[in-house]
Amino acid sequence: MSLLKCACFFGSVFFINSVALADEQRKASDWYWGYGALYSDFTDFTTADAEASALTITKQEQKPVGASIFTGRRINKNMNFELSIEAHGKQETIGTLSGATLKSTAETFGLYPSFIMKPENEIMGLTPYLRLGYGIGRSESKTIKTNAVGVFSNPNNTSNTEIGSHFIYGVGVDYNLSNNTAIRLDYKVNKNGQVDYIDNIDNGYIRRDWRTVGIYLKHSFGEDEQQAEADIPAGYSIGMFVGNSSTDARMSGGSYSGNIYNLTTGAVVTTVSGSMTDDKNDVAKKLVLFKEIGNHFSLQSGLTHFGEFKSRSANLGITGGGNALTGAATRSVLSLEASIGYPISLGDSFKLVPSVGAGMFYVDDEIYNNLEFDGVGGSDRGPKSSSTRVNLIAGLMATFAINEDLDFAIRYDYANDVGHTSGLGKGSLTTATIGFISKF
C-alpha cells in the first residue's frame, strides 16, 4: 500500500505541474549543469547497527565532505529533470576486544535521477524547489584486524561491495549570480539509505536514513550559436520508473541449519536448525534512455536495481544451546539492459511498445549465519557469491502523452533465468512499474 500511495503522489504532482507547459520551442538554455561539495550526515548509525557493540570504540569519525556533479533540463515552467553523480565521503571506526583491534572504513557513491518542482517566478530573488526521486548507490567497506585469532569468528581482513537503491526527497534554493550562473543550496534525505536485513539486535531489520547538505554552482547554456540546433527535436527521451519486482529463484530451499562455535577453541558447541520463509518481492527502480531509430523502431537502454529479495528463519530467530542464531539469505540484482522497441500508435496520445533485447545482470547472493554470543559478541557472514551474466529480456510498455514533452507510462519487463546455481539458484525476474518519460 505504501508503494501505491507513493506512486499516486508522484503522479498527481507531476501531472498538475506538467499541464501548465507553454507552447514554446526547445531552447539551449533549458539545459544546465553544475558541481559542488556536499556534507553527508550518518549520525543515526550506531555501533550496534554494525554488530560491533561488544567492541571498545577508540575512534569513530566521519570524513563527511564529498562531491557532486549534475546536469538537468527544464521540462516546463514548474518542473525540471536532473541527474547527478555523488560521492559521500568516508566513515572510519576503530575498536578493541580482548587484545584484538578492528579498523573499519566505508565509502558510498550514487547515481541520482530526480524531478524538481519549483515556482514559475523568483520569490525575493530566490527560486525554492522540492526534489523527489531515487538513488542507486554503491558502498565499499574494508575491515583490517590485528591479533584477531581466537577473538573474532573470522580473524581475516575483509572487504565488501554492495549495491542498493532508495527513495530521496529534499528541498533547496537557487540564487542567480548572473544570467547563466546561479548558486544552489540543497538538502536531501536518503530514505532508508542503509538497510541491514539480517541482524539480531533489531529483530533482523535495521533501517536508517541519512542526509546530505550541498552547495553548488549551476551554469546554464547560452542561446546563440546553439539555438538553431537546439530547436530541432533530438529524438530521445529519458524515463524514471518505480514498481514491484519479483523473482522465482529458490532462495532458501525451505530450511536452515548451522553450527554455533566456541570462538576461543573453534569447536562446535551445538547445531541448530529451523524452517525458512521467503520474501521474493521488493521495490524496483528503473532509469531508461529511449532513442528513436528511423520511423518504426526505438532503442531502449536501461539501468535497473531490483531491490533485495530475502529469506530468513521463521519467527525472526532460532535458539539452541542458550545462544540466539538467525539464519537467512539475501539476493540483490542490478542490470544494464539494451533492447529494440516497436512503437504502435493507438491514437493521438496512446502508444503500445513491445521490446526484446538482452541485459547484463549482476547478482549478489549472501547466506548469513549471524551469531550473538553471551559475553563475547560476534557475527559471521557467508558464504557470499556474485555473478555477472547476460540474459534475454522482453518488455511491454504503454504510454500516454500528457503533453509534447512528457509521457506517463506503465511497463512490464521479464528476464529469463537470472542468477547462478552456486548461489541461490536461477529464476525468472519480472518487474511491473509506472513512471514518466521526459522528451528532449
PDB file of N, CA and C in Angstrom, residues 121-169:
ATOM      1  N   ASN A 121       8.060  31.889 -11.056  1.00  0.00           N
ATOM      2  CA  ASN A 121       8.832  33.118 -10.902  1.00  0.00           C
ATOM      3  C   ASN A 121       9.643  33.088  -9.617  1.00  0.00           C
ATOM      4  N   GLU A 122      10.684  33.901  -9.590  1.00  0.00           N
ATOM      5  CA  GLU A 122      11.511  34.023  -8.385  1.00  0.00           C
ATOM      6  C   GLU A 122      10.707  34.661  -7.254  1.00  0.00           C
ATOM      7  N   ILE A 123      11.099  34.335  -6.037  1.00  0.00           N
ATOM      8  CA  ILE A 123      10.500  34.916  -4.840  1.00  0.00           C
ATOM      9  C   ILE A 123      11.594  35.659  -4.094  1.00  0.00           C
ATOM     10  N   MET A 124      11.549  36.992  -4.127  1.00  0.00           N
ATOM     11  CA  MET A 124      12.574  37.827  -3.489  1.00  0.00           C
ATOM     12  C   MET A 124      13.968  37.457  -4.000  1.00  0.00           C
ATOM     13  N   GLY A 125      14.052  37.201  -5.316  1.00  0.00           N
ATOM     14  CA  GLY A 125      15.335  36.880  -5.936  1.00  0.00           C
ATOM     15  C   GLY A 125      15.762  35.439  -5.804  1.00  0.00           C
ATOM     16  N   LEU A 126      14.950  34.606  -5.137  1.00  0.00           N
ATOM     17  CA  LEU A 126      15.301  33.202  -4.903  1.00  0.00           C
ATOM     18  C   LEU A 126      14.317  32.289  -5.626  1.00  0.00           C
ATOM     19  N   THR A 127      14.797  31.103  -6.011  1.00  0.00           N
ATOM     20  CA  THR A 127      13.933  30.085  -6.605  1.00  0.00           C
ATOM     21  C   THR A 127      13.969  28.845  -5.723  1.00  0.00           C
ATOM     22  N   PRO A 128      12.993  28.681  -4.821  1.00  0.00           N
ATOM     23  CA  PRO A 128      12.952  27.468  -3.989  1.00  0.00           C
ATOM     24  C   PRO A 128      12.418  26.289  -4.798  1.00  0.00           C
ATOM     25  N   TYR A 129      12.749  25.066  -4.366  1.00  0.00           N
ATOM     26  CA  TYR A 129      12.258  23.892  -5.081  1.00  0.00           C
ATOM     27  C   TYR A 129      12.102  22.709  -4.133  1.00  0.00           C
ATOM     28  N   LEU A 130      11.314  21.762  -4.580  1.00  0.00           N
ATOM     29  CA  LEU A 130      11.107  20.486  -3.896  1.00  0.00           C
ATOM     30  C   LEU A 130      11.641  19.380  -4.805  1.00  0.00           C
ATOM     31  N   ARG A 131      12.411  18.420  -4.240  1.00  0.00           N
ATOM     32  CA  ARG A 131      13.017  17.346  -5.020  1.00  0.00           C
ATOM     33  C   ARG A 131      12.403  15.999  -4.629  1.00  0.00           C
ATOM     34  N   LEU A 132      12.070  15.169  -5.630  1.00  0.00           N
ATOM     35  CA  LEU A 132      11.600  13.799  -5.426  1.00  0.00           C
ATOM     36  C   LEU A 132      12.300  12.903  -6.431  1.00  0.00           C
ATOM     37  N   GLY A 133      12.785  11.762  -5.977  1.00  0.00           N
ATOM     38  CA  GLY A 133      13.453  10.849  -6.883  1.00  0.00           C
ATOM     39  C   GLY A 133      13.969   9.630  -6.156  1.00  0.00           C
ATOM     40  N   TYR A 134      15.013   9.042  -6.687  1.00  0.00           N
ATOM     41  CA  TYR A 134      15.626   7.899  -6.022  1.00  0.00           C
ATOM     42  C   TYR A 134      17.113   7.849  -6.349  1.00  0.00           C
ATOM     43  N   GLY A 135      17.838   7.048  -5.583  1.00  0.00           N
ATOM     44  CA  GLY A 135      19.264   6.869  -5.797  1.00  0.00           C
ATOM     45  C   GLY A 135      19.589   5.399  -5.973  1.00  0.00           C
ATOM     46  N   ILE A 136      20.546   5.114  -6.842  1.00  0.00           N
ATOM     47  CA  ILE A 136      21.109   3.779  -6.984  1.00  0.00           C
ATOM     48  C   ILE A 136      22.570   3.901  -6.601  1.00  0.00           C
ATOM     49  N   GLY A 137      22.952   3.276  -5.473  1.00  0.00           N
ATOM     50  CA  GLY A 137      24.247   3.546  -4.884  1.00  0.00           C
ATOM     51  C   GLY A 137      25.124   2.319  -4.721  1.00  0.00           C
ATOM     52  N   ARG A 138      26.382   2.564  -4.483  1.00  0.00           N
ATOM     53  CA  ARG A 138      27.399   1.528  -4.278  1.00  0.00           C
ATOM     54  C   ARG A 138      28.163   1.877  -3.006  1.00  0.00           C
ATOM     55  N   SER A 139      28.312   0.915  -2.117  1.00  0.00           N
ATOM     56  CA  SER A 139      29.087   1.122  -0.895  1.00  0.00           C
ATOM     57  C   SER A 139      30.266   0.158  -0.880  1.00  0.00           C
ATOM     58  N   GLU A 140      31.397   0.649  -0.427  1.00  0.00           N
ATOM     59  CA  GLU A 140      32.608  -0.155  -0.318  1.00  0.00           C
ATOM     60  C   GLU A 140      33.109  -0.086   1.122  1.00  0.00           C
ATOM     61  N   SER A 141      33.268  -1.230   1.759  1.00  0.00           N
ATOM     62  CA  SER A 141      33.733  -1.271   3.140  1.00  0.00           C
ATOM     63  C   SER A 141      34.920  -2.221   3.262  1.00  0.00           C
ATOM     64  N   LYS A 142      35.850  -1.864   4.166  1.00  0.00           N
ATOM     65  CA  LYS A 142      37.028  -2.684   4.427  1.00  0.00           C
ATOM     66  C   LYS A 142      37.224  -2.799   5.932  1.00  0.00           C
ATOM     67  N   THR A 143      37.651  -3.978   6.366  1.00  0.00           N
ATOM     68  CA  THR A 143      37.923  -4.217   7.788  1.00  0.00           C
ATOM     69  C   THR A 143      39.313  -4.825   7.924  1.00  0.00           C
ATOM     70  N   ILE A 144      40.149  -4.180   8.730  1.00  0.00           N
ATOM     71  CA  ILE A 144      41.507  -4.669   9.000  1.00  0.00           C
ATOM     72  C   ILE A 144      41.573  -5.096  10.466  1.00  0.00           C
ATOM     73  N   LYS A 145      42.053  -6.326  10.724  1.00  0.00           N
ATOM     74  CA  LYS A 145      42.080  -6.880  12.076  1.00  0.00           C
ATOM     75  C   LYS A 145      43.508  -7.261  12.459  1.00  0.00           C
ATOM     76  N   THR A 146      43.849  -7.029  13.717  1.00  0.00           N
ATOM     77  CA  THR A 146      45.148  -7.452  14.258  1.00  0.00           C
ATOM     78  C   THR A 146      44.924  -8.220  15.559  1.00  0.00           C
ATOM     79  N   ASN A 147      45.760  -9.241  15.778  1.00  0.00           N
ATOM     80  CA  ASN A 147      45.661 -10.108  16.966  1.00  0.00           C
ATOM     81  C   ASN A 147      44.249 -10.679  17.106  1.00  0.00           C
ATOM     82  N   ALA A 148      43.649 -11.067  15.979  1.00  0.00           N
ATOM     83  CA  ALA A 148      42.236 -11.429  15.970  1.00  0.00           C
ATOM     84  C   ALA A 148      41.970 -12.924  16.117  1.00  0.00           C
ATOM     85  N   VAL A 149      43.012 -13.777  16.019  1.00  0.00           N
ATOM     86  CA  VAL A 149      42.812 -15.224  16.107  1.00  0.00           C
ATOM     87  C   VAL A 149      42.312 -15.601  17.498  1.00  0.00           C
ATOM     88  N   GLY A 150      41.205 -16.341  17.558  1.00  0.00           N
ATOM     89  CA  GLY A 150      40.631 -16.753  18.830  1.00  0.00           C
ATOM     90  C   GLY A 150      39.721 -15.726  19.462  1.00  0.00           C
ATOM     91  N   VAL A 151      39.626 -14.540  18.840  1.00  0.00           N
ATOM     92  CA  VAL A 151      38.746 -13.488  19.357  1.00  0.00           C
ATOM     93  C   VAL A 151      37.548 -13.288  18.437  1.00  0.00           C
ATOM     94  N   PHE A 152      37.825 -13.066  17.155  1.00  0.00           N
ATOM     95  CA  PHE A 152      36.757 -12.917  16.182  1.00  0.00           C
ATOM     96  C   PHE A 152      36.547 -14.232  15.438  1.00  0.00           C
ATOM     97  N   SER A 153      35.285 -14.520  15.113  1.00  0.00           N
ATOM     98  CA  SER A 153      34.991 -15.772  14.415  1.00  0.00           C
ATOM     99  C   SER A 153      35.696 -15.825  13.066  1.00  0.00           C
ATOM    100  N   ASN A 154      35.888 -14.666  12.413  1.00  0.00           N
ATOM    101  CA  ASN A 154      36.689 -14.585  11.193  1.00  0.00           C
ATOM    102  C   ASN A 154      37.839 -13.625  11.461  1.00  0.00           C
ATOM    103  N   PRO A 155      39.056 -14.143  11.700  1.00  0.00           N
ATOM    104  CA  PRO A 155      40.171 -13.264  12.058  1.00  0.00           C
ATOM    105  C   PRO A 155      40.829 -12.595  10.861  1.00  0.00           C
ATOM    106  N   ASN A 156      40.356 -12.874   9.650  1.00  0.00           N
ATOM    107  CA  ASN A 156      40.994 -12.343   8.447  1.00  0.00           C
ATOM    108  C   ASN A 156      40.451 -10.967   8.086  1.00  0.00           C
ATOM    109  N   ASN A 157      41.278 -10.205   7.381  1.00  0.00           N
ATOM    110  CA  ASN A 157      40.815  -8.923   6.849  1.00  0.00           C
ATOM    111  C   ASN A 157      39.740  -9.176   5.797  1.00  0.00           C
ATOM    112  N   THR A 158      38.778  -8.284   5.725  1.00  0.00           N
ATOM    113  CA  THR A 158      37.672  -8.468   4.784  1.00  0.00           C
ATOM    114  C   THR A 158      37.403  -7.181   4.019  1.00  0.00           C
ATOM    115  N   SER A 159      36.822  -7.321   2.836  1.00  0.00           N
ATOM    116  CA  SER A 159      36.335  -6.177   2.053  1.00  0.00           C
ATOM    117  C   SER A 159      35.005  -6.573   1.436  1.00  0.00           C
ATOM    118  N   ASN A 160      34.140  -5.608   1.277  1.00  0.00           N
ATOM    119  CA  ASN A 160      32.796  -5.912   0.812  1.00  0.00           C
ATOM    120  C   ASN A 160      32.269  -4.756  -0.034  1.00  0.00           C
ATOM    121  N   THR A 161      31.619  -5.092  -1.141  1.00  0.00           N
ATOM    122  CA  THR A 161      30.979  -4.115  -2.011  1.00  0.00           C
ATOM    123  C   THR A 161      29.502  -4.462  -2.138  1.00  0.00           C
ATOM    124  N   GLU A 162      28.635  -3.490  -1.919  1.00  0.00           N
ATOM    125  CA  GLU A 162      27.201  -3.716  -2.015  1.00  0.00           C
ATOM    126  C   GLU A 162      26.564  -2.634  -2.876  1.00  0.00           C
ATOM    127  N   ILE A 163      25.507  -3.019  -3.587  1.00  0.00           N
ATOM    128  CA  ILE A 163      24.749  -2.093  -4.426  1.00  0.00           C
ATOM    129  C   ILE A 163      23.308  -2.078  -3.931  1.00  0.00           C
ATOM    130  N   GLY A 164      22.749  -0.912  -3.755  1.00  0.00           N
ATOM    131  CA  GLY A 164      21.377  -0.798  -3.267  1.00  0.00           C
ATOM    132  C   GLY A 164      20.685   0.411  -3.873  1.00  0.00           C
ATOM    133  N   SER A 165      19.425   0.597  -3.527  1.00  0.00           N
ATOM    134  CA  SER A 165      18.654   1.740  -4.024  1.00  0.00           C
ATOM    135  C   SER A 165      17.694   2.208  -2.951  1.00  0.00           C
ATOM    136  N   HIS A 166      17.299   3.472  -3.033  1.00  0.00           N
ATOM    137  CA  HIS A 166      16.401   4.047  -2.037  1.00  0.00           C
ATOM    138  C   HIS A 166      15.762   5.310  -2.617  1.00  0.00           C
ATOM    139  N   PHE A 167      14.651   5.707  -2.026  1.00  0.00           N
ATOM    140  CA  PHE A 167      13.993   6.951  -2.427  1.00  0.00           C
ATOM    141  C   PHE A 167      14.689   8.142  -1.776  1.00  0.00           C
ATOM    142  N   ILE A 168      14.594   9.277  -2.432  1.00  0.00           N
ATOM    143  CA  ILE A 168      15.131  10.525  -1.884  1.00  0.00           C
ATOM    144  C   ILE A 168      14.067  11.611  -1.966  1.00  0.00           C
ATOM    145  N   TYR A 169      14.145  12.547  -1.032  1.00  0.00           N
ATOM    146  CA  TYR A 169      13.331  13.754  -1.104  1.00  0.00           C
ATOM    147  C   TYR A 169      14.128  14.881  -0.469  1.00  0.00           C
TER     148      TYR A 169
END
